[in-house]
């Protein structure tokens, strides 16, 4: 019985993946994006030190859609506190004068460990004094807490409160957004 269930699951996974890949390839061609079934994280992306990507099971993303290097959407398996989590990542270049790195989630769903590679300063948890009152109990980390206050504008706060299951990271002009709470476990 176990073998039949495993074989059925294996068949279903292989049947679903090609259909999804074909759908994404068609979308990319229609919308003017590039599609890659798997793409390794570039050195530039690794140096941005997005915690979600440094905690990834592999240093690559699947079903990668991108334009002229300012927008990428891809699937990634991240090793979280509850195990492996499959999620879709949106990575967007945003030209803002704000420097530094920031992580924001309603709850801590992953954490750096001794095996996580670091370049530069490790992120520190922001205190309630560094955050707007409505986000005081959120899991927020930064490498420069006092300089990140300008990131929390009313529109950003409203968006975060309206999307509490989102995970957001900012790193030197790049924005990463993912929704791990709704992702299916691998």
GROMACS .gro file of C-alpha atoms in nm:
model
  186
    1UNK     CA    1   0.000   0.000   0.000
    2UNK     CA    2   0.285   0.236   0.086
    3UNK     CA    3   0.456   0.165  -0.250
    4UNK     CA    4   0.134   0.237  -0.441
    5UNK     CA    5   0.087   0.566  -0.254
    6UNK     CA    6   0.451   0.666  -0.313
    7UNK     CA    7   0.432   0.578  -0.683
    8UNK     CA    8   0.107   0.775  -0.723
    9UNK     CA    9   0.261   1.076  -0.548
   10UNK     CA   10   0.575   1.056  -0.763
   11UNK     CA   11   0.362   1.034  -1.081
   12UNK     CA   12   0.150   1.333  -0.972
   13UNK     CA   13   0.452   1.549  -0.896
   14UNK     CA   14   0.613   1.478  -1.232
   15UNK     CA   15   0.283   1.537  -1.410
   16UNK     CA   16   0.216   1.871  -1.237
   17UNK     CA   17   0.566   2.021  -1.272
   18UNK     CA   18   0.586   2.007  -1.654
   19UNK     CA   19   0.240   2.166  -1.682
   20UNK     CA   20   0.344   2.449  -1.453
   21UNK     CA   21   0.670   2.497  -1.641
   22UNK     CA   22   0.483   2.510  -1.973
   23UNK     CA   23   0.236   2.762  -1.833
   24UNK     CA   24   0.513   2.986  -1.701
   25UNK     CA   25   0.706   2.960  -2.027
   26UNK     CA   26   0.397   3.066  -2.221
   27UNK     CA   27   0.335   3.355  -1.981
   28UNK     CA   28   0.699   3.469  -2.007
   29UNK     CA   29   0.689   3.461  -2.386
   30UNK     CA   30   0.360   3.652  -2.396
   31UNK     CA   31   0.465   3.913  -2.135
   32UNK     CA   32   0.820   3.965  -2.264
   33UNK     CA   33   1.003   3.799  -1.972
   34UNK     CA   34   1.284   3.544  -1.982
   35UNK     CA   35   1.212   3.201  -1.836
   36UNK     CA   36   1.466   2.960  -1.689
   37UNK     CA   37   1.373   2.628  -1.529
   38UNK     CA   38   1.655   2.680  -1.276
   39UNK     CA   39   1.893   2.968  -1.221
   40UNK     CA   40   2.180   2.992  -0.975
   41UNK     CA   41   2.183   3.295  -0.746
   42UNK     CA   42   2.435   3.542  -0.890
   43UNK     CA   43   2.728   3.666  -0.685
   44UNK     CA   44   2.566   4.012  -0.671
   45UNK     CA   45   2.245   3.861  -0.533
   46UNK     CA   46   2.438   3.663  -0.272
   47UNK     CA   47   2.620   3.977  -0.154
   48UNK     CA   48   2.283   4.146  -0.091
   49UNK     CA   49   2.248   3.891   0.192
   50UNK     CA   50   1.876   3.836   0.186
   51UNK     CA   51   1.819   3.609   0.485
   52UNK     CA   52   1.555   3.410   0.304
   53UNK     CA   53   1.795   3.330   0.020
   54UNK     CA   54   2.094   3.254   0.244
   55UNK     CA   55   1.866   3.012   0.430
   56UNK     CA   56   1.762   2.845   0.104
   57UNK     CA   57   1.807   2.473   0.061
   58UNK     CA   58   2.004   2.540  -0.259
   59UNK     CA   59   2.172   2.848  -0.402
   60UNK     CA   60   1.929   2.861  -0.692
   61UNK     CA   61   1.570   2.934  -0.780
   62UNK     CA   62   1.330   2.735  -0.995
   63UNK     CA   63   1.089   2.861  -1.261
   64UNK     CA   64   1.277   3.190  -1.281
   65UNK     CA   65   1.102   3.475  -1.466
   66UNK     CA   66   1.295   3.799  -1.518
   67UNK     CA   67   1.303   4.115  -1.722
   68UNK     CA   68   1.602   4.346  -1.768
   69UNK     CA   69   1.753   4.267  -1.425
   70UNK     CA   70   1.512   4.489  -1.230
   71UNK     CA   71   1.241   4.227  -1.162
   72UNK     CA   72   1.265   3.854  -1.093
   73UNK     CA   73   1.005   3.604  -0.976
   74UNK     CA   74   1.107   3.251  -0.882
   75UNK     CA   75   1.036   2.956  -0.654
   76UNK     CA   76   1.269   2.884  -0.366
   77UNK     CA   77   1.286   2.623  -0.090
   78UNK     CA   78   1.386   2.788   0.239
   79UNK     CA   79   1.485   2.600   0.551
   80UNK     CA   80   1.261   2.751   0.817
   81UNK     CA   81   1.198   2.674   1.181
   82UNK     CA   82   0.925   2.424   1.089
   83UNK     CA   83   1.124   2.256   0.812
   84UNK     CA   84   1.151   2.314   0.438
   85UNK     CA   85   0.908   2.574   0.303
   86UNK     CA   86   0.839   2.621  -0.067
   87UNK     CA   87   0.755   2.979  -0.157
   88UNK     CA   88   0.749   3.215  -0.453
   89UNK     CA   89   0.986   3.512  -0.428
   90UNK     CA   90   0.948   3.851  -0.592
   91UNK     CA   91   1.274   4.044  -0.622
   92UNK     CA   92   1.250   4.404  -0.738
   93UNK     CA   93   1.509   4.679  -0.783
   94UNK     CA   94   1.387   5.000  -0.617
   95UNK     CA   95   1.594   5.313  -0.656
   96UNK     CA   96   1.572   5.477  -0.312
   97UNK     CA   97   1.836   5.672  -0.122
   98UNK     CA   98   1.792   5.438   0.177
   99UNK     CA   99   2.101   5.228   0.253
  100UNK     CA  100   2.126   4.920   0.470
  101UNK     CA  101   1.943   4.593   0.522
  102UNK     CA  102   1.607   4.520   0.681
  103UNK     CA  103   1.389   4.211   0.743
  104UNK     CA  104   1.024   4.231   0.838
  105UNK     CA  105   0.777   3.952   0.917
  106UNK     CA  106   0.485   3.931   1.153
  107UNK     CA  107   0.649   3.622   1.307
  108UNK     CA  108   1.000   3.482   1.294
  109UNK     CA  109   0.975   3.186   1.056
  110UNK     CA  110   1.346   3.133   0.989
  111UNK     CA  111   1.668   3.233   1.162
  112UNK     CA  112   2.033   3.253   1.077
  113UNK     CA  113   2.252   2.983   1.220
  114UNK     CA  114   2.623   2.911   1.240
  115UNK     CA  115   2.619   2.771   0.885
  116UNK     CA  116   2.465   3.084   0.730
  117UNK     CA  117   2.731   3.277   0.537
  118UNK     CA  118   2.774   3.641   0.639
  119UNK     CA  119   2.943   3.930   0.466
  120UNK     CA  120   2.963   4.235   0.689
  121UNK     CA  121   2.747   4.318   0.988
  122UNK     CA  122   2.490   4.072   1.122
  123UNK     CA  123   2.135   4.202   1.156
  124UNK     CA  124   2.006   4.300   1.498
  125UNK     CA  125   1.649   4.281   1.623
  126UNK     CA  126   1.489   4.626   1.629
  127UNK     CA  127   1.344   4.738   1.960
  128UNK     CA  128   0.987   4.859   1.998
  129UNK     CA  129   1.130   5.215   2.016
  130UNK     CA  130   1.275   5.177   1.664
  131UNK     CA  131   0.941   5.065   1.518
  132UNK     CA  132   0.606   5.234   1.469
  133UNK     CA  133   0.366   5.133   1.750
  134UNK     CA  134   0.151   4.926   1.512
  135UNK     CA  135   0.454   4.710   1.422
  136UNK     CA  136   0.611   4.695   1.769
  137UNK     CA  137   0.544   4.321   1.805
  138UNK     CA  138   0.658   4.224   1.456
  139UNK     CA  139   0.986   4.043   1.389
  140UNK     CA  140   1.208   4.317   1.245
  141UNK     CA  141   1.585   4.315   1.206
  142UNK     CA  142   1.825   4.570   1.064
  143UNK     CA  143   2.193   4.644   1.036
  144UNK     CA  144   2.130   5.014   1.102
  145UNK     CA  145   1.819   5.053   1.315
  146UNK     CA  146   1.822   5.428   1.353
  147UNK     CA  147   1.862   5.482   0.978
  148UNK     CA  148   1.581   5.246   0.886
  149UNK     CA  149   1.306   5.450   1.058
  150UNK     CA  150   1.248   5.643   0.736
  151UNK     CA  151   1.149   5.313   0.569
  152UNK     CA  152   0.835   5.297   0.785
  153UNK     CA  153   0.623   5.555   0.607
  154UNK     CA  154   0.243   5.547   0.653
  155UNK     CA  155   0.185   5.375   0.316
  156UNK     CA  156   0.441   5.104   0.396
  157UNK     CA  157   0.295   5.048   0.743
  158UNK     CA  158  -0.057   5.020   0.597
  159UNK     CA  159   0.064   4.772   0.333
  160UNK     CA  160   0.242   4.556   0.593
  161UNK     CA  161  -0.063   4.554   0.820
  162UNK     CA  162  -0.283   4.466   0.523
  163UNK     CA  163  -0.053   4.176   0.427
  164UNK     CA  164   0.054   4.022   0.761
  165UNK     CA  165   0.159   3.689   0.607
  166UNK     CA  166   0.421   3.851   0.383
  167UNK     CA  167   0.793   3.838   0.449
  168UNK     CA  168   0.977   4.152   0.331
  169UNK     CA  169   1.348   4.222   0.306
  170UNK     CA  170   1.529   4.534   0.188
  171UNK     CA  171   1.895   4.536   0.093
  172UNK     CA  172   2.072   4.829  -0.069
  173UNK     CA  173   1.811   4.917  -0.330
  174UNK     CA  174   1.656   4.571  -0.371
  175UNK     CA  175   1.323   4.459  -0.230
  176UNK     CA  176   1.238   4.093  -0.169
  177UNK     CA  177   0.878   3.993  -0.096
  178UNK     CA  178   0.753   3.641  -0.026
  179UNK     CA  179   0.456   3.477   0.141
  180UNK     CA  180   0.593   3.177   0.334
  181UNK     CA  181   0.291   3.140   0.562
  182UNK     CA  182   0.075   3.028   0.269
  183UNK     CA  183   0.342   2.814   0.105
  184UNK     CA  184   0.299   2.439   0.103
  185UNK     CA  185   0.556   2.242   0.295
  186UNK     CA  186   0.791   2.030   0.085
   0.00000   0.00000   0.00000
